[in-house]
Each structure stands twice: as structure tokens, then as C-alpha cells.
Short mmCIF file of C-alpha atoms in Angstrom, two decimals:
data_model
loop_
_atom_site.label_atom_id
_atom_site.label_comp_id
_atom_site.label_asym_id
_atom_site.label_seq_id
_atom_site.Cartn_x
_atom_site.Cartn_y
_atom_site.Cartn_z
CA GLU A 1 110.28 101.19 87.59
CA PRO A 2 112.91 102.83 89.87
CA GLU A 3 116.34 101.36 89.89
CA VAL A 4 119.08 100.51 92.20
CA THR A 5 122.52 100.78 90.59
CA GLN A 6 125.43 98.72 91.64
CA THR A 7 129.12 98.85 90.60
CA PRO A 8 131.17 97.05 89.57
CA SER A 9 129.15 94.40 87.80
CA HIS A 10 131.99 91.92 88.01
CA GLN A 11 135.29 92.08 90.09
CA VAL A 12 138.06 89.52 90.28
CA THR A 13 140.31 89.95 93.27
CA GLN A 14 143.23 88.18 94.88
CA MET A 15 142.56 86.44 98.30
CA GLY A 16 143.52 88.80 101.11
CA GLN A 17 142.60 91.91 99.18
CA GLU A 18 140.21 94.51 100.12
CA VAL A 19 137.13 94.96 97.94
CA ILE A 20 134.47 97.68 97.96
CA LEU A 21 131.19 97.22 96.32
CA ARG A 22 129.09 100.27 95.53
CA CYS A 23 125.40 100.95 95.39
CA VAL A 24 123.35 104.00 94.36
CA PRO A 25 119.98 103.57 96.18
CA ILE A 26 116.62 104.83 94.90
CA SER A 27 116.68 108.60 95.71
CA ASN A 28 113.90 108.81 98.40
CA HIS A 29 114.66 105.46 99.99
CA LEU A 30 115.74 105.28 103.54
CA TYR A 31 116.42 101.63 104.14
CA PHE A 32 119.37 99.87 102.54
CA TYR A 33 120.37 96.25 102.49
CA TRP A 34 123.18 93.93 101.23
CA TYR A 35 122.46 90.30 100.33
CA ARG A 36 124.63 87.77 98.84
CA GLN A 37 124.08 84.65 96.66
CA ILE A 38 126.65 81.98 96.22
CA LEU A 39 126.43 80.36 92.79
CA GLY A 40 123.49 77.96 92.78
CA GLN A 41 122.49 78.75 96.40
CA LYS A 42 119.88 80.76 98.10
CA VAL A 43 119.94 84.61 98.56
CA GLU A 44 121.19 85.24 102.00
CA PHE A 45 120.72 88.47 104.22
CA LEU A 46 123.86 90.19 105.23
CA VAL A 47 122.93 93.58 106.74
CA SER A 48 120.38 96.30 106.84
CA PHE A 49 121.14 100.03 107.48
CA TYR A 50 119.02 102.89 108.45
CA ASN A 51 119.73 106.37 109.61
CA ASN A 52 123.50 105.97 109.15
CA GLU A 53 123.81 102.88 111.30
CA ILE A 54 123.47 99.17 111.02
CA SER A 55 119.96 98.11 112.14
CA GLU A 56 120.39 94.36 111.72
CA LYS A 57 123.05 91.91 110.66
CA SER A 58 123.46 88.10 110.13
CA GLU A 59 126.02 85.85 111.39
CA ILE A 60 127.63 86.04 107.96
CA PHE A 61 128.41 89.71 108.57
CA ASP A 62 131.49 89.38 110.72
CA ASP A 63 134.41 91.77 111.36
CA GLN A 64 135.81 91.58 107.93
CA PHE A 65 132.57 93.24 106.50
CA SER A 66 131.63 96.89 106.92
CA VAL A 67 129.09 99.23 105.38
CA GLU A 68 128.86 102.96 105.11
CA ARG A 69 127.15 105.76 103.35
CA PRO A 70 130.28 108.02 102.73
CA ASP A 71 128.65 110.81 100.83
CA GLY A 72 124.95 110.61 101.37
CA SER A 73 124.23 108.98 98.08
CA ASN A 74 126.44 105.91 97.63
CA PHE A 75 126.05 102.92 99.95
CA THR A 76 129.04 100.67 100.12
CA LEU A 77 130.03 97.19 101.26
CA LYS A 78 133.61 96.66 102.15
CA ILE A 79 135.31 93.22 102.53
CA ARG A 80 138.55 93.82 104.27
CA SER A 81 140.45 90.70 103.54
CA THR A 82 138.69 88.50 100.99
CA LYS A 83 138.52 84.66 101.23
CA LEU A 84 137.76 82.15 98.65
CA GLU A 85 134.41 81.65 100.08
CA ASP A 86 133.45 85.21 99.64
CA SER A 87 133.04 84.54 96.02
CA ALA A 88 129.35 85.26 95.26
CA MET A 89 127.00 87.69 93.72
CA TYR A 90 126.32 90.62 96.10
CA PHE A 91 123.00 92.43 95.81
CA CYS A 92 122.23 95.89 97.16
CA ALA A 93 118.49 96.47 97.92
CA THR A 94 116.63 99.51 99.12
CA ARG A 95 113.27 100.35 100.63
CA GLU A 96 111.34 103.50 100.86
CA GLY A 97 110.40 103.66 104.56
CA GLN A 98 109.33 102.00 107.68
CA ALA A 99 105.73 101.41 106.80
CA SER A 100 104.48 97.88 106.44
CA GLY A 101 104.24 96.93 102.94
CA ASN A 102 107.22 98.65 101.38
CA THR A 103 108.71 96.81 98.49
CA ILE A 104 112.45 96.16 98.52
CA TYR A 105 114.00 96.79 95.15
CA PHE A 106 117.20 94.99 94.12
CA GLY A 107 120.09 95.96 91.96
CA GLU A 108 121.46 93.83 89.29
CA GLY A 109 124.32 92.61 91.58
CA SER A 110 128.09 92.65 91.72
CA TRP A 111 129.63 89.36 90.88
CA LEU A 112 132.74 88.81 93.14
CA THR A 113 135.38 86.17 92.17
CA VAL A 114 138.04 85.71 94.73
CA VAL A 115 140.99 83.86 93.42
CA SER B 1 115.06 80.79 112.52
CA GLN B 2 112.64 81.79 109.93
CA GLN B 3 113.09 80.22 106.59
CA GLY B 4 111.06 80.10 103.44
CA GLU B 5 110.82 76.88 101.61
CA GLU B 6 109.52 76.65 98.11
CA ASP B 7 108.16 73.68 96.37
CA PRO B 8 108.68 72.21 93.98
CA GLN B 9 112.35 72.87 93.71
CA ALA B 10 112.04 72.57 89.91
CA LEU B 11 109.11 72.65 87.53
CA SER B 12 108.91 72.06 83.76
CA ILE B 13 105.76 72.81 81.89
CA GLN B 14 104.65 73.53 78.35
CA GLU B 15 103.88 76.99 77.12
CA GLY B 16 100.37 77.94 77.68
CA GLU B 17 100.01 75.90 80.84
CA ASN B 18 99.67 77.31 84.34
CA ALA B 19 102.52 77.05 86.87
CA THR B 20 101.87 76.91 90.59
CA MET B 21 104.66 77.32 93.13
CA ASN B 22 104.30 77.19 96.89
CA CYS B 23 106.12 78.79 99.77
CA SER B 24 106.13 77.95 103.35
CA TYR B 25 107.57 79.84 106.32
CA LYS B 26 107.91 79.39 110.07
CA THR B 27 107.16 82.59 112.03
CA SER B 28 104.57 85.40 111.99
CA ILE B 29 105.15 87.84 109.21
CA ASN B 30 104.38 91.40 108.11
CA ASN B 31 104.59 90.81 104.37
CA LEU B 32 105.53 88.29 101.74
CA GLN B 33 107.09 89.19 98.58
CA TRP B 34 107.65 87.09 95.35
CA TYR B 35 110.73 87.70 93.22
CA ARG B 36 111.89 86.38 89.83
CA GLN B 37 115.65 85.84 88.95
CA ASN B 38 116.78 85.02 85.53
CA SER B 39 120.10 83.13 85.43
CA GLY B 40 122.95 85.35 86.74
CA ARG B 41 120.75 88.44 87.01
CA GLY B 42 119.26 90.54 89.67
CA LEU B 43 115.97 89.97 91.69
CA VAL B 44 112.85 91.30 90.00
CA HIS B 45 110.08 92.21 92.28
CA LEU B 46 106.69 90.70 91.21
CA ILE B 47 104.12 91.00 94.06
CA LEU B 48 103.92 92.02 97.79
CA ILE B 49 101.10 90.64 99.87
CA ARG B 50 100.53 91.86 103.45
CA SER B 51 99.66 89.47 106.23
CA ASN B 52 96.15 90.84 106.39
CA GLU B 53 95.61 90.10 102.64
CA ARG B 54 94.57 86.77 101.20
CA GLU B 55 94.88 87.18 97.41
CA LYS B 56 96.50 89.57 95.00
CA HIS B 57 96.69 89.64 91.26
CA SER B 58 98.99 91.36 88.84
CA GLY B 59 98.58 90.59 85.11
CA ARG B 60 99.09 86.81 84.69
CA LEU B 61 100.20 86.44 88.30
CA ARG B 62 98.10 85.44 91.29
CA VAL B 63 99.36 85.19 94.79
CA THR B 64 97.53 83.81 97.70
CA LEU B 65 98.53 83.89 101.41
CA ASP B 66 97.27 81.66 104.17
CA THR B 67 98.70 82.80 107.36
CA SER B 68 97.11 80.04 109.47
CA LYS B 69 99.04 77.58 107.40
CA LYS B 70 102.05 79.85 106.98
CA SER B 71 102.12 79.32 103.26
CA SER B 72 101.77 81.22 100.03
CA SER B 73 101.41 80.33 96.41
CA LEU B 74 102.29 82.08 93.17
CA LEU B 75 100.26 81.14 90.11
CA ILE B 76 101.41 82.05 86.67
CA THR B 77 98.61 81.62 84.11
CA ALA B 78 99.21 80.94 80.39
CA SER B 79 102.89 80.58 80.79
CA ARG B 80 105.44 81.83 78.22
CA ALA B 81 109.04 80.73 77.52
CA ALA B 82 110.10 84.11 78.85
CA ASP B 83 108.75 83.08 82.19
CA THR B 84 111.53 80.62 82.54
CA ALA B 85 113.47 81.79 85.72
CA SER B 86 113.82 81.05 89.32
CA TYR B 87 111.08 82.26 91.60
CA PHE B 88 111.71 83.08 95.33
CA CYS B 89 109.48 84.08 98.16
CA ALA B 90 110.81 86.44 100.89
CA THR B 91 109.24 87.05 104.16
CA ASP B 92 109.90 89.62 106.93
CA ALA B 93 109.28 88.41 110.50
CA SER B 94 107.09 90.59 112.83
CA GLY B 95 109.32 93.02 114.53
CA THR B 96 112.11 93.18 111.81
CA TYR B 97 112.48 94.72 108.45
CA LYS B 98 114.81 92.21 106.95
CA TYR B 99 113.57 89.81 104.39
CA ILE B 100 114.61 86.16 104.39
CA PHE B 101 114.54 84.37 101.21
CA GLY B 102 113.30 80.73 100.41
CA THR B 103 115.28 78.22 98.38
CA GLY B 104 113.46 79.08 95.17
CA THR B 105 111.59 77.20 92.43
CA ARG B 106 113.39 76.82 89.06
CA LEU B 107 110.64 77.16 86.45
CA LYS B 108 111.32 76.04 82.86
CA VAL B 109 108.71 76.84 80.30
CA LEU B 110 109.08 74.73 77.03
CA ALA B 111 108.13 76.40 73.71
#
């Protein structure tokens, strides 16, 4: 099965620091997503990205978050000034195209701990 | 807002038994997907069912979809200890390509 790769697998950061989480999507996929899961809670949608721009975002995705595809392969999530409540597992996910019925594939996640 | 709700929240069965999990949602959808998550791990895709489909099978998995009731069920037959995990449904509302996850069912299969 195709794989979405995420790095780092685990990062500990001081409150107020910037964090960049990286994702390598499946090669022919065009739609990219970030989700997060606070420990013991549900998986929450953050943002979707297509054609080098954000297509949808949730209310969680405020000004401290940003996404980009800097080199045409990696897809990154940046948190500018981390807060304690940003501690969560962050999942990257990708989807092949716009057709109805495309499966979304998830990476193994990046576990972020803000201290 | 659209939200999936699974029930039961937790399910404990003996190995060899069948496990049934249900998912309800609120708005019209294009597709519904089921995922499995082992503790602390990523989300593994199990099955996608389109809004015009009523039933799909994959190995020991059977998924049904009733769009009139806005509900879906996941049946795992002849369960194994390795099926112990959390199971989530995710739906995409018509007109959007984001998937919204339900609250999940924690399944424990006892050997």
C-alpha cells in the first residue's frame, strides 16, 4: 500500500517556539490535509491544500498555523508560537484527485509535546 | 455542523465473535470511510463506501450504508486479538472534500 511519510515522529518544544512538521505525500496525489488528535480525543480536521493554496480550513487553523509546499514534494505545517494546548498528534493525509471516492491515506503522525 | 458519532463507544468481545460498530452522521455525504487506529499509531484505511452504494466487503469486514437513516455499520467477523483497536468513521459532506471523523469505537478482542 502507498505510504505517506511524516517527520519528525516525536518532537518536544518549549512554549512559544516555532515548530515545522513535514510530510512527504504519495507521489501522484494532489490533495493534502493536516489533521490533529489530542490525546484520547477525536481526530480533528485542520486544513486542506490543493493547487498550492488552502482550499478549506477549520476554526482551529488560526493565524499561528500555516502550510506550504516549499519544494514541490514536501508538505509542511508550521506552528509559529506554540502553546501548551497544541500538544497533540498531527497527521498528514493525501488524496489522489478530485473524483468522488478517492481514499485519503494517512501518515503515522508526528507527536508534538509543548512544555 | 456535520459530525459522525459511533456507537458503542467501547466494545469488548471474545476472539471468534463478530463485532458490529455503528456510525451516524448529520448531512448529505459523497463518501464514508472507515479507519482503524492502534494506540498511538496512524490511521489505517479499511473501506470506502460511496453514497450510492449500500454494502461493501473486504475480507472479514462488511460495511453497510443507509443514506436515508444517515448511518453506517462496520461488521468484523470472526474477530482476532489483533483486531483490538479504535475504529472511526469519516464522512465528506456534499460540496466539500474534507473528511470529518466520528468519535470512534474502542474495540477490545479477548483471546
